[in-house]
Coordinates of C-alpha atoms in Angstrom, one line a residue:
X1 CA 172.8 67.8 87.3
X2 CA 174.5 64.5 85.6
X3 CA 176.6 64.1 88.7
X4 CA 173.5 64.8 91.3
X5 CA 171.2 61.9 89.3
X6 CA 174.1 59.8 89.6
X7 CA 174.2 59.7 92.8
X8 CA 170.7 58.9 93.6
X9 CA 171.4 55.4 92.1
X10 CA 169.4 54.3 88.6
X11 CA 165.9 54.7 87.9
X12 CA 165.9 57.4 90.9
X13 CA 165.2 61.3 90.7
X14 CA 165.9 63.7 92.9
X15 CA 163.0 65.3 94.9
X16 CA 162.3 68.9 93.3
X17 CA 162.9 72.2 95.6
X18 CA 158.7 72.0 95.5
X19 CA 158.2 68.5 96.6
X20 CA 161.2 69.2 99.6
X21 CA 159.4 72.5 100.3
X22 CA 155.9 70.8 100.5
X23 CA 156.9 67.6 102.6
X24 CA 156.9 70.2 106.0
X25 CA 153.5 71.7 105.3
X26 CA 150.6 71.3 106.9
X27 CA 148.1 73.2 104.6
X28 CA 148.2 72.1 101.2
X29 CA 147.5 75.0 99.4
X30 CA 144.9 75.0 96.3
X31 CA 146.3 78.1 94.5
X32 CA 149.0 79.8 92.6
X33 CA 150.0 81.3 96.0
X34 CA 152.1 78.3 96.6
X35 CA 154.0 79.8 93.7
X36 CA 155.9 82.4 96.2
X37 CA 158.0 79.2 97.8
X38 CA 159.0 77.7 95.0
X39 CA 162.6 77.4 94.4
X40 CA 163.9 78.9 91.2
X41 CA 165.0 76.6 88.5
X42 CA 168.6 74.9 88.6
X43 CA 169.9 77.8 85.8
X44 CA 169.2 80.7 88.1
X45 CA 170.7 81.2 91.5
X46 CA 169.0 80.2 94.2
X47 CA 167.0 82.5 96.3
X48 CA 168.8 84.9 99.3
X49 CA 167.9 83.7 102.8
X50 CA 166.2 86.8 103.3
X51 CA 163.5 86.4 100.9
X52 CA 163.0 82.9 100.8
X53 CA 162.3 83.9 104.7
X54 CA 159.9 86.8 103.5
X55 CA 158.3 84.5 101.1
X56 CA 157.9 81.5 103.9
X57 CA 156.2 84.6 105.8
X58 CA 154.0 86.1 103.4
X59 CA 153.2 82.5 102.7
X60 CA 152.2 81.7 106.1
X61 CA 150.2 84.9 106.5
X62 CA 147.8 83.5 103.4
X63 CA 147.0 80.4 105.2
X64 CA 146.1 81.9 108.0
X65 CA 143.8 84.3 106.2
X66 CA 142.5 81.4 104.0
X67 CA 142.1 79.3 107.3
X68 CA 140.2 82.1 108.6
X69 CA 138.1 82.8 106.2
X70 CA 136.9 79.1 106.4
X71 CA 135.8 79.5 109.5
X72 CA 134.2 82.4 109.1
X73 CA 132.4 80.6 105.9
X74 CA 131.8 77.4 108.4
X75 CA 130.4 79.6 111.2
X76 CA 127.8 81.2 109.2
X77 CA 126.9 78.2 107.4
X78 CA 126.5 76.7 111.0
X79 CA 124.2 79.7 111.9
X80 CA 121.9 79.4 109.0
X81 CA 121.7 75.6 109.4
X82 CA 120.2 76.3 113.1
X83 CA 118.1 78.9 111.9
X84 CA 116.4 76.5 109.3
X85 CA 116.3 73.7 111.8
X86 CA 114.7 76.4 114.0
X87 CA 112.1 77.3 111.6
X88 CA 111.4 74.1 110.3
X89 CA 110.8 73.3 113.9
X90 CA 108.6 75.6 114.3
X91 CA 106.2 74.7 110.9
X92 CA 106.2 71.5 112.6
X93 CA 104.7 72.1 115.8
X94 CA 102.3 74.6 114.2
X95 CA 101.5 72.3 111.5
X96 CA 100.8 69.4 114.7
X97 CA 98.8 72.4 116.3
X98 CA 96.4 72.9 113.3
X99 CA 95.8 69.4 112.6
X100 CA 95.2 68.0 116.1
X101 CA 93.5 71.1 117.8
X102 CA 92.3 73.3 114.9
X103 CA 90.9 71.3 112.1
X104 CA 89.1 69.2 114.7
X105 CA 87.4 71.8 115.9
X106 CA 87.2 74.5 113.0
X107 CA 83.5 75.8 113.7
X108 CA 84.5 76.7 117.4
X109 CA 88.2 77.3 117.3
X110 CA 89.0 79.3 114.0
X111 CA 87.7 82.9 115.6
X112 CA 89.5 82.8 118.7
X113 CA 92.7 85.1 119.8
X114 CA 95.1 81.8 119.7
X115 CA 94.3 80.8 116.4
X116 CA 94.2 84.3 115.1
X117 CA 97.5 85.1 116.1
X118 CA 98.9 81.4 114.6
X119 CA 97.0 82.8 111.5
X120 CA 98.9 85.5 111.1
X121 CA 102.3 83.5 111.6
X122 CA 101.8 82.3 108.7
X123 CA 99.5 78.4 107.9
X124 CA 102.1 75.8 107.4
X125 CA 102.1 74.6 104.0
X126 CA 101.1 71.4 104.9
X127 CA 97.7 72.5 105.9
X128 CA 97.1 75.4 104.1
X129 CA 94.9 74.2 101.8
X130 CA 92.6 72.7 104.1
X131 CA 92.9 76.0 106.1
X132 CA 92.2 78.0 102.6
X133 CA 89.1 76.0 101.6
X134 CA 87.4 76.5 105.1
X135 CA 88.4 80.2 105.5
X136 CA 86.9 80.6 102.3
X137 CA 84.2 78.5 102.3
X138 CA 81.4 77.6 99.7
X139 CA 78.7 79.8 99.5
X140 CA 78.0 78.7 95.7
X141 CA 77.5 75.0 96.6
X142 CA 79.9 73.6 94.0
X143 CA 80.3 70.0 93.8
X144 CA 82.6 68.2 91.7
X145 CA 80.0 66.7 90.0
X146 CA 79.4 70.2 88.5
X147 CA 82.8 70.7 88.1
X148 CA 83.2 67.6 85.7
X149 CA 80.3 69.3 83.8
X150 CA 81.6 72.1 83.1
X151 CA 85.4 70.9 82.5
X152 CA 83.6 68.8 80.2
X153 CA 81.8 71.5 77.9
X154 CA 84.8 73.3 78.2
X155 CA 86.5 70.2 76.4
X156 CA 84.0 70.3 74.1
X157 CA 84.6 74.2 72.9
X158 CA 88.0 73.6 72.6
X159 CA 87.4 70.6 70.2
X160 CA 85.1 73.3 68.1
X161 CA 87.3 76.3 68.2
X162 CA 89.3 77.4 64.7
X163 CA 92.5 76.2 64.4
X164 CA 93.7 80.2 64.2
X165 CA 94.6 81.4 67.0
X166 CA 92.4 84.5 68.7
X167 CA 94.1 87.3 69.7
X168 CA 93.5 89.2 72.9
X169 CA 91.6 92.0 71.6
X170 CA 89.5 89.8 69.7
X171 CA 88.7 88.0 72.6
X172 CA 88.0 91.0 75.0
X173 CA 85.2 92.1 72.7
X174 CA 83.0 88.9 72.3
X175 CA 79.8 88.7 73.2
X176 CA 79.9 84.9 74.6
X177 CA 82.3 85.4 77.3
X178 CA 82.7 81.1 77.2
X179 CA 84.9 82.2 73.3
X180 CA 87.7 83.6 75.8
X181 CA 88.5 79.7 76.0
X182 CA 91.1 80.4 73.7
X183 CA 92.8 83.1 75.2
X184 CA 93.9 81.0 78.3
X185 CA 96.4 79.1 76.0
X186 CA 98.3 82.4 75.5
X187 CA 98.4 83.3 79.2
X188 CA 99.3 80.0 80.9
X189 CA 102.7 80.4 79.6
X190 CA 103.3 83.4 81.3
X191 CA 102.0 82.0 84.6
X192 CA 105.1 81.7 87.1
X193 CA 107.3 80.7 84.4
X194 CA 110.4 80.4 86.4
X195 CA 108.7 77.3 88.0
X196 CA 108.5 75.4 84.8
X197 CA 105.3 73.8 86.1
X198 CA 102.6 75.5 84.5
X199 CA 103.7 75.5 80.9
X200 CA 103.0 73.4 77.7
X201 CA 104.8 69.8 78.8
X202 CA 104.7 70.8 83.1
X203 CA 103.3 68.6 85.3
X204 CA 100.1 71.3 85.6
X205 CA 99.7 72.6 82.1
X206 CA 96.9 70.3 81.9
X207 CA 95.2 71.2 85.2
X208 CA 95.4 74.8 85.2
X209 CA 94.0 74.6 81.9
X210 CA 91.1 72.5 83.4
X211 CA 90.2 75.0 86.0
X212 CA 90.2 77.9 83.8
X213 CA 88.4 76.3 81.4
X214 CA 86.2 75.2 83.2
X215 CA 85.4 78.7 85.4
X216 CA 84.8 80.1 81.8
X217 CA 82.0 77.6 81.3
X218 CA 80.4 77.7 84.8
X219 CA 80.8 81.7 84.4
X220 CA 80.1 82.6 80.9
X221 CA 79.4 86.0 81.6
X222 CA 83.1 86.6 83.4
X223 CA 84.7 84.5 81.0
X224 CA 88.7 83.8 81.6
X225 CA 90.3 87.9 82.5
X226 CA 94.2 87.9 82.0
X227 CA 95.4 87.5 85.6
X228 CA 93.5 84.7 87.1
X229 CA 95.8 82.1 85.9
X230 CA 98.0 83.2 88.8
X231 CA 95.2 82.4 91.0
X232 CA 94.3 78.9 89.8
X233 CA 98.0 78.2 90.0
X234 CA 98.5 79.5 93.6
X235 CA 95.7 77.2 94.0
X236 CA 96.1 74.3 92.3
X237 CA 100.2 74.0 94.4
X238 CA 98.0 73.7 97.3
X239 CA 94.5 72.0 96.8
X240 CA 93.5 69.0 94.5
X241 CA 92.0 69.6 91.2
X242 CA 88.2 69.8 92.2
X243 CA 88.6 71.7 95.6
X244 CA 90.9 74.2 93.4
X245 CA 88.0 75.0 91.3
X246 CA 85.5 75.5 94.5
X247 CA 87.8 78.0 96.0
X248 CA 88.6 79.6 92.4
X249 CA 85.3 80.1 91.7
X250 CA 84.4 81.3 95.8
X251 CA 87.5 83.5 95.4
X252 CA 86.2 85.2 92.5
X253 CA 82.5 85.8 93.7
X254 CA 84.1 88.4 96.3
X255 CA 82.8 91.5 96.0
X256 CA 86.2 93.3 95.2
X257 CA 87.6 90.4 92.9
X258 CA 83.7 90.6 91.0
X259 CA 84.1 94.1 90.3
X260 CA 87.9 94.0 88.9
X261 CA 87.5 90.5 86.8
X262 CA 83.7 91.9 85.6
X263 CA 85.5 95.1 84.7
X264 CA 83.1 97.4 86.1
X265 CA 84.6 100.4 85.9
X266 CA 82.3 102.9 88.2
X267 CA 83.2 100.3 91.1
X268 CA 86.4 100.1 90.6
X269 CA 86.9 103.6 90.9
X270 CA 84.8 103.4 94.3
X271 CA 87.4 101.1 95.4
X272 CA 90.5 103.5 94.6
X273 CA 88.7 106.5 95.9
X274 CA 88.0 104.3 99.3
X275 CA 91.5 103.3 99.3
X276 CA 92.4 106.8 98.9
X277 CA 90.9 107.5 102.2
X278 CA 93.2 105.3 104.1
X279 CA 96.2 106.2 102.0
X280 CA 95.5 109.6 103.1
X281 CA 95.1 108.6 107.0
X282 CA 97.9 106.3 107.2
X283 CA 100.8 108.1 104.9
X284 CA 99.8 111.5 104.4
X285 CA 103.2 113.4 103.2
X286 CA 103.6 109.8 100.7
X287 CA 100.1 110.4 99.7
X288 CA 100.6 114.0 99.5
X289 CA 103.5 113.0 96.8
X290 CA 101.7 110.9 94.7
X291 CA 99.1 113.7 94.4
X292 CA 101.7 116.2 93.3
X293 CA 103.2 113.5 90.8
X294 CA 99.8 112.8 89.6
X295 CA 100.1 108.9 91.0
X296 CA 96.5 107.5 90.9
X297 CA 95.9 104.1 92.7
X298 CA 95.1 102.1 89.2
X299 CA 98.5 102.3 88.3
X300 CA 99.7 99.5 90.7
X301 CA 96.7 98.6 92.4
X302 CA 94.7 96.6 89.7
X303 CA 98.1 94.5 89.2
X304 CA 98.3 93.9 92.7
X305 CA 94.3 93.0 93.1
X306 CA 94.1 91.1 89.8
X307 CA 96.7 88.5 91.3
X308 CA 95.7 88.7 94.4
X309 CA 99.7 90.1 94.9
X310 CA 100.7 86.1 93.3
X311 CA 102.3 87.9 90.5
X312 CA 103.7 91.1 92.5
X313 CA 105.3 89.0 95.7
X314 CA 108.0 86.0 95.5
X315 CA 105.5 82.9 95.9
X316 CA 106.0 82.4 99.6
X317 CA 105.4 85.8 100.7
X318 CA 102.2 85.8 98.9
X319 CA 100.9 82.5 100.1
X320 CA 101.4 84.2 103.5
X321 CA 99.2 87.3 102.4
X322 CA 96.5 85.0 101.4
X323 CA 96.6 82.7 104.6
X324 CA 95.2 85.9 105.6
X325 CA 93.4 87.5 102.9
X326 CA 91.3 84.2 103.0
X327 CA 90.4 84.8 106.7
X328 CA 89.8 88.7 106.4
X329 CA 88.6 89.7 103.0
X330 CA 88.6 91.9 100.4
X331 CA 90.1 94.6 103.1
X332 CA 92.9 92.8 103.8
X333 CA 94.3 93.4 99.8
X334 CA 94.5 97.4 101.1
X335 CA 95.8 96.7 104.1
X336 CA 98.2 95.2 101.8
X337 CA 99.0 97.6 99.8
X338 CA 99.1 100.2 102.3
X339 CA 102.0 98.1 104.3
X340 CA 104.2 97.5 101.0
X341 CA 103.9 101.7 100.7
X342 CA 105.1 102.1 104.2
X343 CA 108.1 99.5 104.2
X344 CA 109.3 101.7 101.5
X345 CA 107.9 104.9 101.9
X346 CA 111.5 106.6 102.1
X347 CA 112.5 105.2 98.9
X348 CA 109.0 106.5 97.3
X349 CA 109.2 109.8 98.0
X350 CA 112.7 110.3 96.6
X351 CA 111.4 109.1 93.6
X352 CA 109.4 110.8 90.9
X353 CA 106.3 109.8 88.6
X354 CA 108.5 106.9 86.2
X355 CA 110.2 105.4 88.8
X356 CA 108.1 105.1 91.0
X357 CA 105.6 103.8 88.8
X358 CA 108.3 101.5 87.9
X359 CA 109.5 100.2 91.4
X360 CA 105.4 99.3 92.4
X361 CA 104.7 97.4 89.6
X362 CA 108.0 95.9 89.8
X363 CA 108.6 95.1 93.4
X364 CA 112.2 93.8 95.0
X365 CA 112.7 90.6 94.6
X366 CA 113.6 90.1 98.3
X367 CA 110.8 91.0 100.9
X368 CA 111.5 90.1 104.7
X369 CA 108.5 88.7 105.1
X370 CA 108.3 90.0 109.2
X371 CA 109.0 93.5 108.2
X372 CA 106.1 93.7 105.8
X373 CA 103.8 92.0 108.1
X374 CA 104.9 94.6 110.5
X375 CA 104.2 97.5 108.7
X376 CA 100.7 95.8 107.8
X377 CA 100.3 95.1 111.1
X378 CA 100.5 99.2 112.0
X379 CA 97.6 100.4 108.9
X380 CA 94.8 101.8 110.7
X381 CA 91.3 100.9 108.2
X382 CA 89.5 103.4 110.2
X383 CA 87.4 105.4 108.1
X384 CA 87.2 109.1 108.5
X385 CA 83.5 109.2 108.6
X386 CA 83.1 106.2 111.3
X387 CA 84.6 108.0 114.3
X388 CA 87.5 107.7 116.7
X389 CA 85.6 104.9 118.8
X390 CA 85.4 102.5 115.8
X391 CA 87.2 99.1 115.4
X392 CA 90.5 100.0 113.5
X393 CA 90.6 95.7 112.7
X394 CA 87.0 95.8 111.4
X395 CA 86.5 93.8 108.4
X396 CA 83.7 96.4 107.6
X397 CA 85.6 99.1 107.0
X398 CA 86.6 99.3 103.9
X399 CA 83.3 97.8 102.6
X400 CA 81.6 101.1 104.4
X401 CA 83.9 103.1 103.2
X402 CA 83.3 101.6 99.5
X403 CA 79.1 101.9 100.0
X404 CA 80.1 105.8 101.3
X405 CA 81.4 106.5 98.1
X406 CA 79.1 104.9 96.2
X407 CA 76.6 107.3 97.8
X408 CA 78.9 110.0 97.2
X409 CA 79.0 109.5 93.4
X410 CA 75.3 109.4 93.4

């Protein structure tokens, strides 16, 4: 060793078996890999030609995997790149579509076959708040004018309310439904927490408090119900303040969301035994097993209606479920329901009464998006009683369907 560092003149060191090793390659490898061409230290003797070969080979034979596996990686990164190009393509056009043809021309336009079928594509975000507001209209003439009034009396019961907290029971039982104020502190925080958005110090604590609020005070005799915060929210990511309120307030004066958010129980129960009906039509031996394991509708159902499916889908899905919920109604929430039971109707009746219970009010992360629609798309709301000749699309069926059993319980 003296002799060898000698001989590469002062201030010079001999290049180690690594660096000579490394100088030929072309891949410079980012593991311990590497490791199997290393020379052995100076003490030890020095590898057989044979297995420094072998160990060149096996060497060789990682690159190559690594180098494949790279391109693999870089392929499929490529394909999801022109995928998302592809879509985002596609929003674009539809979104030019809506606001040069559409909007224009809502009145004559928003009932025909092309639009329809655009509709149920999905609205691009960029417009689907217009699209909301117009599909849902304003029957109760709200203005925000009266909006300001009554996010100002709100205001005003906060300022008068106890400093103690009211708990939810307390708060279910009160006469003046406007007292509930108070209960919409405890529930924003649970409102798509993940997003960070909504809660105490979010950029829309301060709205969606505003809107509930101020629905308490414009209906005192609903009052805030647990479960429309994920309404004003889904509203408030896609309208301004005031025209959030309008369709809030529109949203709940529904016939359907009425009866859930008023808690009237006999109609409720009309609306389960209606959906029962169609349950029954469209997934008889699923239906047939939910009877056996004594699996009424309420159990996932009022979740599902409460939210208007906000709180049961990831976000985008469910914007897509109202794009068309706005358009169709009330019926469209069981048609719904019905296509998330048929996408996994195999998994449901393998299951008994807990889990499945637990899998419906718990759904997959993870939807595809086109399957559901699909399997929506193939419910038949045909009611028993209506006949074979009847619209299977109709808006009106389930609303007959509800009145029939109304009668019924009479």
């Amino acid at each position: 060793y003296v002799l060898s560092t000698s001989r590469a003149g002062p201030g010079h060191s001999p290049p180690s078996p690594r660096q000579s090793v490394r100088k030929n390659l072309d891949f410079e490898p980012n593991s311990t890999t590497a490791l199997i061409l290393e020379a052995r230290p100076a003490n030890l003797p020095a590898k057989p030609a044979e297995e420094a070969q072998k160990h060149r080979q096996q060497y060789e034979e990682m690159v190559a995997q690594a180098k494949k596996r790279e391109l693999k990686e870089a392929q499929k990164r490529r394909k999801q790149l022109e995928l998302r190009c592809k879509v985002e393509e596609s929003i674009g056009n539809a979104a030019q579509t809506w606001n040069q043809e559409i909007l224009p021309n809502w009145s004559t336009m928003c009932n025909s076959r092309r639009v329809r079928d655009l509709w149920w594509q999905g609205v691009p975000p960029s417009v689907r708040g217009k699209v909301w507001s117009l599909a849902v209209g304003n029957e109760l003439n709200i203005t925000h004018e009266l909006y300001n009034i009554c996010l100002a009396r709100a205001r005003d019961k906060w300022k008068s309310m106890p400093t103690e907290p009211v708990t939810e029971d307390a708060g279910s039982s009160l006469a003046d439904r406007e007292d509930s104020l108070e209960l919409i502190k405890l529930d924003i925080s649970r409102t798509f927490p993940h997003l960070c958005i909504f809660q105490q110090g979010g950029p829309y604590y301060d709205v969606l408090h505003s809107i509930l609020g101020a629905y308490t005070c414009y209906r005192p005799d609903v009052g805030y119900v647990q479960g429309m915060s994920f309404i004003a929210a889904v509203l408030i990511l896609n309208l301004d303040t005031a025209d959030a309120f309008i369709a809030f307030a529109n949203l709940l004066n529904k016939p359907c969301q009425m009866a859930f958010f008023r808690v009237d129980h006999s109609l409720m129960l009309t609306y389960f035994a209606a959906f029962e009906v169609f349950f029954d039509e469209n997934l008889p031996k699923l239906f047939a097993h939910f009877k056996e394991n004594n699996l009424t509708p309420d159990i996932y159902l009022i979740d599902w209606i409460f939210t208007l499916y906000s709180k049961s889908l990831p976000l985008d899905l469910a914007c897509r479920v109202w794009d068309v919920f706005c358009r169709d109604g009330d019926e469209f929430l069981f048609r719904v329901a019905l296509g998330i039971l048929r996408l996994y109707e195999d998994v449901l009746t393998r299951m008994d009464f807990i889990h499945n219970a637990q899998f419906l009010t718990r759904l997959p992360d993870h939807i595809p998006p086109d399957q559901l629609f699909s399997h929506i798309h193939a419910v038949h709301m045909t009611s028993l009683t209506e006949g074979a000749g009847a619209d299977q699309s109709s808006p009106k069926a389930l609303s007959t369907t509800v009145i029939q059993e109304q009668n019924n319980r009479q």
